[in-house]
Short mmCIF file of C-alpha atoms in Angstrom, two decimals:
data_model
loop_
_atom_site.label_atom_id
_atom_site.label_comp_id
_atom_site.label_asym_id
_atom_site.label_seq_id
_atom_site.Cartn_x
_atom_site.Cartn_y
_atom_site.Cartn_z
CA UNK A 188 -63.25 -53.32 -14.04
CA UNK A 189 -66.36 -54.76 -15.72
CA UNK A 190 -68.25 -51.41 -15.22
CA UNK A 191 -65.69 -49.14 -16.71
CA UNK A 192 -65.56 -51.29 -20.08
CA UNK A 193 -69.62 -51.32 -20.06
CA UNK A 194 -69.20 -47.34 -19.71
CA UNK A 195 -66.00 -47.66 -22.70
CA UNK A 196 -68.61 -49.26 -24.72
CA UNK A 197 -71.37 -46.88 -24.13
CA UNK A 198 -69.09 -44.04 -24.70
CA UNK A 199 -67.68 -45.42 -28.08
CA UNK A 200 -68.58 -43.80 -31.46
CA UNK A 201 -71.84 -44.11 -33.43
CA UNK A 202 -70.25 -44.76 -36.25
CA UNK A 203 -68.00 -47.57 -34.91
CA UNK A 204 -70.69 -49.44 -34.15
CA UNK A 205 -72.83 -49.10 -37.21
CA UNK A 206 -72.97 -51.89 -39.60
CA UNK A 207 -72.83 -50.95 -43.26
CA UNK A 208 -74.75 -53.24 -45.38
CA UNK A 209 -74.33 -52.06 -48.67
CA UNK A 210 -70.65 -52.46 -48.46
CA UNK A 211 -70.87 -56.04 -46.82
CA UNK A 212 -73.17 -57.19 -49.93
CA UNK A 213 -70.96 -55.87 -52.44
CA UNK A 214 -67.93 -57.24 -51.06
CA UNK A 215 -69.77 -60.42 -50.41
CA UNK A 216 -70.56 -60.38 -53.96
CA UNK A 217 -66.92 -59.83 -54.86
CA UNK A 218 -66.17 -63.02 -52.90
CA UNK A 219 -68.73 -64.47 -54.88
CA UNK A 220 -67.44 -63.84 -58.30
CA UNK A 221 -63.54 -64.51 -57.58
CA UNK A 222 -64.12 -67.75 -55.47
CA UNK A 223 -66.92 -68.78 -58.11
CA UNK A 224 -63.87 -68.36 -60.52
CA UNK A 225 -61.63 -70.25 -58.41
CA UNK A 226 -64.03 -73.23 -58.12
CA UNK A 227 -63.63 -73.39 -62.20
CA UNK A 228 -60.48 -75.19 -61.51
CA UNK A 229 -62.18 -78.54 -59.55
CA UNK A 230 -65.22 -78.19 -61.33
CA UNK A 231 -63.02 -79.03 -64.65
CA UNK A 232 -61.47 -82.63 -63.31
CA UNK A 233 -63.96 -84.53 -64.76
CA UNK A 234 -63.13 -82.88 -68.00
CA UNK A 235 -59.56 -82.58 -67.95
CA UNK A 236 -59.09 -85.90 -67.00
CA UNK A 237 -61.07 -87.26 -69.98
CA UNK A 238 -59.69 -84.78 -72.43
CA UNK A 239 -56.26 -84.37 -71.85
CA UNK A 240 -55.87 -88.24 -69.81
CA UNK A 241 -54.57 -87.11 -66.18
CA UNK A 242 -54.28 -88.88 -63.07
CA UNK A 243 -55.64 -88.56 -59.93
CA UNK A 244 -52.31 -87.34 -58.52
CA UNK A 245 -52.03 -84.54 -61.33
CA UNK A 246 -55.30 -83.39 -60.81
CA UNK A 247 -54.10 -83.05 -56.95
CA UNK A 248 -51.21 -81.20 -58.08
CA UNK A 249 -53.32 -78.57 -60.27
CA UNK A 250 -55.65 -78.10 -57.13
CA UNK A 251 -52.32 -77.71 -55.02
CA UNK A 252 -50.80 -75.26 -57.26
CA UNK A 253 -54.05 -73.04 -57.23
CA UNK A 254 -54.22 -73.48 -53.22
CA UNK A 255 -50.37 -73.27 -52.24
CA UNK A 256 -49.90 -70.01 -53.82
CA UNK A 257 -53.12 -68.41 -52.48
CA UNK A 258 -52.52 -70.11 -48.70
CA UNK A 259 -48.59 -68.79 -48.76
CA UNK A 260 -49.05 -65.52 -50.14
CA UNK A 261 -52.47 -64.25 -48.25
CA UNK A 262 -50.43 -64.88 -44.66
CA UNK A 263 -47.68 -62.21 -46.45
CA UNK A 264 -50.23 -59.75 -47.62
CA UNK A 265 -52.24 -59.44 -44.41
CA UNK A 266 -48.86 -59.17 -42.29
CA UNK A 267 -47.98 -56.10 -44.61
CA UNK A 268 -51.21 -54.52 -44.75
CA UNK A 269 -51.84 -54.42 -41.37
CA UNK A 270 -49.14 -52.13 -41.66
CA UNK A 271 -49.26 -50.39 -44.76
CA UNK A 272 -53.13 -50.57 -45.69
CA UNK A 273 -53.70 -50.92 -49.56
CA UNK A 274 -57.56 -50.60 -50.98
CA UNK A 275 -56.39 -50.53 -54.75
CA UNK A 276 -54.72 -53.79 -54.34
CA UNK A 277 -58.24 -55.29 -54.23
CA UNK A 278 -59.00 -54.92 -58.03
CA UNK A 279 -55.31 -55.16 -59.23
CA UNK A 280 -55.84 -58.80 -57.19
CA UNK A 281 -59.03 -59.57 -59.78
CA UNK A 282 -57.13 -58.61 -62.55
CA UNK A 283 -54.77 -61.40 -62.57
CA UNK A 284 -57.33 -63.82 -61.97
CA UNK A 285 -58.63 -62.34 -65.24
CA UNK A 286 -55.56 -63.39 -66.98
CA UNK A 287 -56.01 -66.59 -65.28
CA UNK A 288 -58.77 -67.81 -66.31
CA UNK A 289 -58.24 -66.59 -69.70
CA UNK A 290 -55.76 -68.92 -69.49
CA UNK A 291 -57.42 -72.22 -68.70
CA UNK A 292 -59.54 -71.69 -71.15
CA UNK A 293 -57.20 -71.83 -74.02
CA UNK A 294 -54.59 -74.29 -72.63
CA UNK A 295 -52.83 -76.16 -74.72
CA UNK A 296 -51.23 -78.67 -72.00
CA UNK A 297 -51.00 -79.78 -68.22
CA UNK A 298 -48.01 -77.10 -67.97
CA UNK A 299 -50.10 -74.47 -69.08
CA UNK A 300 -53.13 -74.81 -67.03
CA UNK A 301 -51.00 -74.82 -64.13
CA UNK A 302 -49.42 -71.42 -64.97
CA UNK A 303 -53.08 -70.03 -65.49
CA UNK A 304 -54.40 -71.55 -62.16
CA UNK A 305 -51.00 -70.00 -60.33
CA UNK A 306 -52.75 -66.20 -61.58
CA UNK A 307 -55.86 -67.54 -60.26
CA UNK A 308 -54.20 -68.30 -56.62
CA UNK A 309 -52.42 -64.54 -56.62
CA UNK A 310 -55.57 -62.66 -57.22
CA UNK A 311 -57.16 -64.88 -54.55
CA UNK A 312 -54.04 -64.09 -52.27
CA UNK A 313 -54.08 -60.58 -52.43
CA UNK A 314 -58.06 -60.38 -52.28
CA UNK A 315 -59.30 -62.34 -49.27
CA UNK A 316 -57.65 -60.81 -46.31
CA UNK A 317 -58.18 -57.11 -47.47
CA UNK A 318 -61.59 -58.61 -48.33
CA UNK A 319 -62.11 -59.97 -44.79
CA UNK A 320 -60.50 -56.10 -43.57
CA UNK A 321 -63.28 -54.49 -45.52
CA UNK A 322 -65.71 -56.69 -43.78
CA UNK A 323 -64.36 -55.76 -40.94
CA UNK A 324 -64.35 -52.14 -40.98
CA UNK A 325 -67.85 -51.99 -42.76
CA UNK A 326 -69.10 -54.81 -39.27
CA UNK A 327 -69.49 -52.20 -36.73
CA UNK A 328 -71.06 -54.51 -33.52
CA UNK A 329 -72.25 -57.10 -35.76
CA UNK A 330 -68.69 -58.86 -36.48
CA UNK A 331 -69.75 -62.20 -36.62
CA UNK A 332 -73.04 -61.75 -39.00
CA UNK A 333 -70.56 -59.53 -41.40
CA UNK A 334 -67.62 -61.96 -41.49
CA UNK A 335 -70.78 -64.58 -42.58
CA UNK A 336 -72.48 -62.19 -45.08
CA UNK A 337 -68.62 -62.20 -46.58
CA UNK A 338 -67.78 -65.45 -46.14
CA UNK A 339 -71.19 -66.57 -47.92
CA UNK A 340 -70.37 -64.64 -50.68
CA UNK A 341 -67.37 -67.22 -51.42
CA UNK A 342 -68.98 -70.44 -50.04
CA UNK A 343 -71.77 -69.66 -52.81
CA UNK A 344 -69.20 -68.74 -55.40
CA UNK A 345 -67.78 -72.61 -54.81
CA UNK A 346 -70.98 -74.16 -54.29
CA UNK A 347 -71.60 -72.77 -58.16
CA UNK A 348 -68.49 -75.26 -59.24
CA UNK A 349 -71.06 -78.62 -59.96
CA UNK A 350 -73.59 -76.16 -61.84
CA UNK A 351 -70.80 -74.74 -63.67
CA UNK A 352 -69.79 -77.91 -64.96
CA UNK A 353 -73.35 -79.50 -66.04
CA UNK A 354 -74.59 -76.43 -67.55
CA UNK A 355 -71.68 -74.90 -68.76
CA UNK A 356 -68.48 -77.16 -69.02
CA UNK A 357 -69.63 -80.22 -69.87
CA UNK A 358 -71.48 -78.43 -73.17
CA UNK A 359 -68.39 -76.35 -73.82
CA UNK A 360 -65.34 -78.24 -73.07
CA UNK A 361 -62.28 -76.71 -71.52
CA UNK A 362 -63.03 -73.28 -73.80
CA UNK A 363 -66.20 -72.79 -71.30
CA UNK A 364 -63.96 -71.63 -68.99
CA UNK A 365 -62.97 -68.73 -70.88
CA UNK A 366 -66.60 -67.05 -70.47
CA UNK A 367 -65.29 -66.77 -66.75
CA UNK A 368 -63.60 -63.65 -67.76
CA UNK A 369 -66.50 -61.57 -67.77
CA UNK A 370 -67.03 -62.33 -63.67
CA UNK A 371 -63.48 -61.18 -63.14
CA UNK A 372 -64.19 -57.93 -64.86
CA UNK A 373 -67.21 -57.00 -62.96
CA UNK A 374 -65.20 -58.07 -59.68
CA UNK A 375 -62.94 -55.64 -60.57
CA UNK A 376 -64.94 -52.75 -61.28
CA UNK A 377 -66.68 -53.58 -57.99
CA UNK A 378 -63.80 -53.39 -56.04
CA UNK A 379 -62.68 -50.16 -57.72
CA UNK A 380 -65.69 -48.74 -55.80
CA UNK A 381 -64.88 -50.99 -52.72
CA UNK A 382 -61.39 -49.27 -52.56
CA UNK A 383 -62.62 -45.91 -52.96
CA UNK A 384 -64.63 -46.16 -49.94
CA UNK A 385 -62.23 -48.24 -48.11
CA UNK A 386 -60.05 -45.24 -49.00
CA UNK A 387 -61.60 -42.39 -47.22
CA UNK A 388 -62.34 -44.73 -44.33
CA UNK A 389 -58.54 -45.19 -43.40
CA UNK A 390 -58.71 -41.58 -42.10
CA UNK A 391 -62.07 -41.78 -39.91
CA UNK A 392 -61.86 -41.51 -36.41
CA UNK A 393 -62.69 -45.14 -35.47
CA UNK A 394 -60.04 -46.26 -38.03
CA UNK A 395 -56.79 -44.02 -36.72
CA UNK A 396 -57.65 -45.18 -32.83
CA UNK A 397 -57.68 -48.85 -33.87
CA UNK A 398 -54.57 -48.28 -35.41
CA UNK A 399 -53.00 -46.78 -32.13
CA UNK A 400 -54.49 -50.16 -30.43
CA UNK A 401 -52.83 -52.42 -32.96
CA UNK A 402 -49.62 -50.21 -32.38
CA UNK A 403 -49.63 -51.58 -28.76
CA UNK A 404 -50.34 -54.95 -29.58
CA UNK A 405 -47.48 -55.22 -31.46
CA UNK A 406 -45.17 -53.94 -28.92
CA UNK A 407 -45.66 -56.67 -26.58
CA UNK A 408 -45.55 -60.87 -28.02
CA UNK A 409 -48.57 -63.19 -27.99
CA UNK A 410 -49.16 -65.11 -24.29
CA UNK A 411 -48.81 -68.97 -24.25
CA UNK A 412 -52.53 -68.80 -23.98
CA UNK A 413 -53.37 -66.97 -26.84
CA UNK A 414 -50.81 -69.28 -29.08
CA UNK A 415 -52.17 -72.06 -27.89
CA UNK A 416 -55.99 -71.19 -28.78
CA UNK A 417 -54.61 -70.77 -31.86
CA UNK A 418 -52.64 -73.59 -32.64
CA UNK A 419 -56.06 -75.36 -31.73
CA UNK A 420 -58.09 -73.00 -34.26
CA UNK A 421 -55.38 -74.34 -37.01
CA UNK A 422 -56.14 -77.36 -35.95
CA UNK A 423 -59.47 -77.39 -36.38
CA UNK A 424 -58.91 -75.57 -39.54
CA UNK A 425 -56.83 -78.21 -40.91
CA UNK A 426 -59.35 -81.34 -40.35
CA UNK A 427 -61.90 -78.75 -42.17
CA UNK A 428 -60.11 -78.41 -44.86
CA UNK A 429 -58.95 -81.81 -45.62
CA UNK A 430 -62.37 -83.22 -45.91
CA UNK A 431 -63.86 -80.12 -47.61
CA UNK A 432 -60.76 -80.91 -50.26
CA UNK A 433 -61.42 -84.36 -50.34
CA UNK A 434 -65.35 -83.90 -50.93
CA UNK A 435 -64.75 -81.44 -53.56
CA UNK A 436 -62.18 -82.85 -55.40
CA UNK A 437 -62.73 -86.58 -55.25
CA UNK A 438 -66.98 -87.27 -54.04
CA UNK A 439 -67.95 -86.50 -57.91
CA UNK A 440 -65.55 -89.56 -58.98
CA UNK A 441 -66.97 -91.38 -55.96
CA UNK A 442 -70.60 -91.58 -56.62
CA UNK A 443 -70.06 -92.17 -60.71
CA UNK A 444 -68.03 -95.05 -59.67
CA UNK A 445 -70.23 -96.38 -56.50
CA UNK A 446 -73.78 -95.06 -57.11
CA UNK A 447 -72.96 -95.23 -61.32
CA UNK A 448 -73.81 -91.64 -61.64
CA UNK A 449 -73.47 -89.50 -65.08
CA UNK A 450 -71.16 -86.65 -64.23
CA UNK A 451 -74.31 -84.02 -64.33
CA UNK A 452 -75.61 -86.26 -61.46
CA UNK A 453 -72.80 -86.74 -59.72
CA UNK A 454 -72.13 -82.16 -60.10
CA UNK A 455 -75.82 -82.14 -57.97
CA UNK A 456 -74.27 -84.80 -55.33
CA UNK A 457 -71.47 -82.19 -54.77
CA UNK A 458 -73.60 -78.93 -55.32
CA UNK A 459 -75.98 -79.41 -52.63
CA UNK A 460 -73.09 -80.40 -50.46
CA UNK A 461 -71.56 -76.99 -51.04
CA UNK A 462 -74.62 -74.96 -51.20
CA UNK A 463 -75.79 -76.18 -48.09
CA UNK A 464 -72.64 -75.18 -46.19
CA UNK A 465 -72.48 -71.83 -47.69
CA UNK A 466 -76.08 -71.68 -45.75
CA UNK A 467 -73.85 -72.92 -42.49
CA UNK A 468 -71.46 -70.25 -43.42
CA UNK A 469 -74.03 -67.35 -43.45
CA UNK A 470 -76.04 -68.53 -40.41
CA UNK A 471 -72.86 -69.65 -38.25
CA UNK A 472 -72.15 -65.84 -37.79
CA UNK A 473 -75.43 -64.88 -36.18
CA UNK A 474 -75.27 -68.09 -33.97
CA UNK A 475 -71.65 -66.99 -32.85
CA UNK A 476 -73.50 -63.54 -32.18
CA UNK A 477 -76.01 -65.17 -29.86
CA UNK A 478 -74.65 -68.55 -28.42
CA UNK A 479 -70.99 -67.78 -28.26
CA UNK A 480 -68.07 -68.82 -30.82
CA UNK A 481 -66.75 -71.75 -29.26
CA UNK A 482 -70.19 -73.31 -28.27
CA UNK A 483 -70.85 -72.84 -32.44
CA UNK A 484 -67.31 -74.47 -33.82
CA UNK A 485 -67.77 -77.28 -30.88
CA UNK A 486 -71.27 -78.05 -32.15
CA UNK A 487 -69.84 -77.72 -36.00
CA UNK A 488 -67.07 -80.64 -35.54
CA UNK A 489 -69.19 -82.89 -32.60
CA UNK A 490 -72.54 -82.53 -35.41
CA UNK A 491 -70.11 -83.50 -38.53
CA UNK A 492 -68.59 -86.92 -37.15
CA UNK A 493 -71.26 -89.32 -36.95
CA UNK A 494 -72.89 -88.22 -40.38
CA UNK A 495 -69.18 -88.35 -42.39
CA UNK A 496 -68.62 -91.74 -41.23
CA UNK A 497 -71.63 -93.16 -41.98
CA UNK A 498 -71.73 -91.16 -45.37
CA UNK A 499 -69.44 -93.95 -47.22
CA UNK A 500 -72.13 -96.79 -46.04
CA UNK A 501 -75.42 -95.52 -47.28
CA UNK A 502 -77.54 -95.19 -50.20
CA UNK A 503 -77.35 -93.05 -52.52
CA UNK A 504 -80.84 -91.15 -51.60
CA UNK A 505 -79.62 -91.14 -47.82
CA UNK A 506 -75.96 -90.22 -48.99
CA UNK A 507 -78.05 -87.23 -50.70
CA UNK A 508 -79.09 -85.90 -47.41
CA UNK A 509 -75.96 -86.61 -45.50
CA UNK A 510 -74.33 -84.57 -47.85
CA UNK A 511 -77.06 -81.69 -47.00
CA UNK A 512 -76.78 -82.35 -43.50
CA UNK A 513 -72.81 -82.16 -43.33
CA UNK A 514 -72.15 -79.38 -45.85
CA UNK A 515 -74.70 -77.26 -43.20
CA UNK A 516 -72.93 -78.37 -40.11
CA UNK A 517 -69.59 -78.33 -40.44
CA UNK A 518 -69.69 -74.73 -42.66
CA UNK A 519 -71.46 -73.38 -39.18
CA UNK A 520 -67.79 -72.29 -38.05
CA UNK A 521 -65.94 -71.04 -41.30
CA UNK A 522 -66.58 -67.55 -40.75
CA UNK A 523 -66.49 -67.78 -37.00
CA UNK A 524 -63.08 -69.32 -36.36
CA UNK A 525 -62.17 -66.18 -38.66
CA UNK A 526 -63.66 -63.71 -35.77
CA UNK A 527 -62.41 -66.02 -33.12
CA UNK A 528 -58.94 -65.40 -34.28
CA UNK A 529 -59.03 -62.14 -34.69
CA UNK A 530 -60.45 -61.57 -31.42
CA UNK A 531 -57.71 -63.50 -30.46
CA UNK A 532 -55.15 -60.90 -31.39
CA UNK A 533 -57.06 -57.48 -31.83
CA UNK A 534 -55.75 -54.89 -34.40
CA UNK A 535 -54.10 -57.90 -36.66
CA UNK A 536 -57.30 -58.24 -38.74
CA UNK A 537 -55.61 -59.02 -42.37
CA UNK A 538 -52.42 -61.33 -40.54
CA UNK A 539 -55.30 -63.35 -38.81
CA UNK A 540 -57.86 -63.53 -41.91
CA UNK A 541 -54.61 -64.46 -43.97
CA UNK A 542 -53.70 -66.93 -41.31
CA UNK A 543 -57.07 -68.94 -41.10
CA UNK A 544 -58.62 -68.83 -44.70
CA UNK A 545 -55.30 -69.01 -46.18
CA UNK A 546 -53.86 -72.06 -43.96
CA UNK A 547 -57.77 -73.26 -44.61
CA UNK A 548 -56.38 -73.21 -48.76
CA UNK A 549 -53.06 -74.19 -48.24
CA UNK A 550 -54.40 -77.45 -46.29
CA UNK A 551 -56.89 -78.09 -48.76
CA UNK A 552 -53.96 -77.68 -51.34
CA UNK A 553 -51.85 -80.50 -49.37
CA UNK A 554 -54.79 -82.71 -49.04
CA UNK A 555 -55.87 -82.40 -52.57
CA UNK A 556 -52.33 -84.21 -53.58
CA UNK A 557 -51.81 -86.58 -50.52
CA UNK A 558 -55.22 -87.83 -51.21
CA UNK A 559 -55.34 -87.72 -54.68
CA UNK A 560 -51.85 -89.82 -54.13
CA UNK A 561 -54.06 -92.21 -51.56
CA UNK A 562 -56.89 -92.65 -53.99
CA UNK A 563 -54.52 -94.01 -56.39
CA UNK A 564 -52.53 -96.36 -54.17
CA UNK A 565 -55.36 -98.20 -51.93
CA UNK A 566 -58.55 -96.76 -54.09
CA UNK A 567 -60.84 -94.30 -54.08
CA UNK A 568 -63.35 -96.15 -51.69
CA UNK A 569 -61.10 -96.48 -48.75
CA UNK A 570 -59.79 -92.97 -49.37
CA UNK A 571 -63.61 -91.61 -48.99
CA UNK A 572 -63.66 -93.89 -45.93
CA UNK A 573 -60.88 -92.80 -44.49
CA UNK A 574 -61.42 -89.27 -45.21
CA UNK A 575 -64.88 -89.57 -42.81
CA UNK A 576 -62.49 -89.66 -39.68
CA UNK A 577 -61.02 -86.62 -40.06
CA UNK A 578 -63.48 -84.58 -38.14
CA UNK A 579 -62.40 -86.98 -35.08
CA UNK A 580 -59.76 -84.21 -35.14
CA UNK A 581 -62.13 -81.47 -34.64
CA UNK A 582 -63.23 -82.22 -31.63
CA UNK A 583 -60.23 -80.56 -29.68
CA UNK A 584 -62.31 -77.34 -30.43
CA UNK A 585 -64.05 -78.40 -26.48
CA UNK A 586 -60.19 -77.34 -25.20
CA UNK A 587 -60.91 -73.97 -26.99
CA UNK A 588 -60.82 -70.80 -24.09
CA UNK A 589 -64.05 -69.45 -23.54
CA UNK A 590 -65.10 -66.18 -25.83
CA UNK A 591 -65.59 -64.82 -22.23
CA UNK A 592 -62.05 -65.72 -21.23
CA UNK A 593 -60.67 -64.25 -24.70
CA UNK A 594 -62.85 -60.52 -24.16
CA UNK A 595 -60.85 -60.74 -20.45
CA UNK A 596 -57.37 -61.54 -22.27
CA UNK A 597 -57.87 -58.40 -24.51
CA UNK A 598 -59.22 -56.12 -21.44
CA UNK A 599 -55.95 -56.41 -20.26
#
């Protein structure tokens, strides 16, 4: 059994197993420029909530309407392009986001800006899991370094959000936003070129036989094995996200409260958080290539817990590197619980991506208002404290199957 899928593999096309960098840079950079646009929305609080007076729970409620949309639509997109493929629905995507942040820019009121942010989430929907199909297609062997090379494109894009605001919202106002525009148009005429080649490689040989392999897969349901890895995998995705919401949304008020911080220094706090876990996010792929996927999101919770509860206590030169430490090791499995769960269930590559980064926005959209809500009714210290347990939850990724035992659950 083992030797005939060792001669399968050795018999498999050239082509199938080359990996195509140019198109996972310029589709990383695509990820770049919409989720850079995306993180305009947090990066604003500070701003908002000064200019326009809003709460705590409002702000939540503009980061949930941004995240809800995106989280329930991308599930709906990948489900229908797995059957239908569509490469031109990458740039029509970017172009509401163009109208969205347009929008935030020149709103007048709270009602507005969450109109404009609701654009935002719908060109995030539609893009990320034909984004993370394009990545896919372009990975050839190397699926878990191209998944990271994609991924990093929109961990960097966010980690931009606290540079954004000190060099260019804070000087602007809520009009700085507008400028935004101009990294939604060259998104789009990116993807134009993205789509064109994603085009022409829906009819290649590689493409049509995956297609006949999904076909099967769909014919027969999901073992209680394979649901249950990934009810863990949402799981695990869930703890993520709620701290990553928390830390983005909420840290920046944290340490000009705690540590007296201006907002600039409190945007560097929260930058090198999220710049060091888009450097998890790119080297967590090539780990998962070497060392196995579940040995990487194991290590990613166990390495997270002690640093985010002791994060609250320290400080603020040792909360500095914390924050470098934990943005690193937790971000080690964002891309590869993406692979894991499409490994999980081959041939559903845009159901799975929407599954896991969209549930991975649509939990950080329900944590961004139940903690807002928390911050507000016990404080904003015991919510930051309280929000250092949640990787507790994470370590259920140890009852994870083995990536050896999921390769033998798709051999058969």
């Amino acid at each position: 059994m083992s030797q005939q899928a060792v001669s399968q593999r050795r018999e498999a096309p050239k082509a199938s197993e080359t990996t195509i960098y140019k198109i996972l840079i310029v589709i990383g950079l695509c990820h770049l420029l919409n989720d850079a646009i995306q993180a305009v929305v947090p990066a604003m609080f500070p701003i908002l909530e000064k200019s326009m007076g809003l709460s705590f729970t409002q702000l939540g409620m503009i980061a949930f309407a941004l995240n809800m949309v995106s989280s329930v639509m991308q599930p709906v997109v990948g489900i229908y392009t797995d059957k239908k493929p569509m490469p031109f629905a990458l740039p029509i995507g970017l172009a509401f986001t163009f109208i969205g942040v347009l929008g935030i820019g020149f709103a007048p009121n709270f009602g507005m800006i969450v109109i404009s942010v609701i654009f935002i989430g719908i060109g995030s929907a539609v893009f990320h899991p034909e984004g993370s199909r394009v990545a896919y297609m372009a990975a050839g062997s190397r699926r878990g370094l191209a998944q990271s090379i994609y991924q990093v494109g929109g961990n960097t894009g966010q980690a931009l959000a606290p540079l954004i605001t000190a060099l260019i919202l804070v000087p602007l106002g809520q009009i700085g936003a507008s400028w935004f525009s101009i990294a939604a148009a060259l998104a789009v005429f990116l993807l134009i070129y993205i789509a064109k080649w994603y085009n022409e490689g829906l009819s290649s040989k590689p493409f049509m036989e995956k297609k006949k392999n999904t076909n099967q897969t769909n014919q027969t349901g999901l073992p209680k094995e394979i649901k249950r890895a990934l009810v863990l995998i949402l799981l695990l995705i869930f703890a993520r996200s709620w701290y990553i919401s928390g830390m983005t949304n909420f840290y920046a008020f944290y340490g000009i409260k705690e540590y007296t911080l201006t907002i600039k220094q409190s945007q560097l706090f929260l930058f090198a958080f999220l710049v060091s876990g888009a450097f998890g996010t790119f080297f967590g792929g090539p780990l998962a290539d070497r060392f196995g996927k579940k040995k990487v999101i194991s290590f990613s919770m166990l390495g997270t817990l002690p640093l985010s509860i002791l994060l609250p206590h320290v400080s603020p030169a040792i909360a500095f590197i914390f924050l470098v430490l934990t943005g690193f090791i937790l971000m080690t499995s964002f891309s590869v619980t993406v692979v894991y769960a499409q490994e999980l269930v081959p041939g559903k590559i845009g159901t799975m991506s929407g599954l896991t980064v969209g549930l991975a926005f649509g939990m950080g959209a329900i944590g961004s208002v139940g903690l807002g809500y928390i911050a507000d009714l016990i404080g904003l210290q015991m919510m930051i404290i309280g929000l250092g347990m949640l990787p507790l939850l994470g370590l259920t990724a140890f009852l994870l199957p083995s990536d050896q035992k999921v390769w033998e659950w798709n051999k058969q």
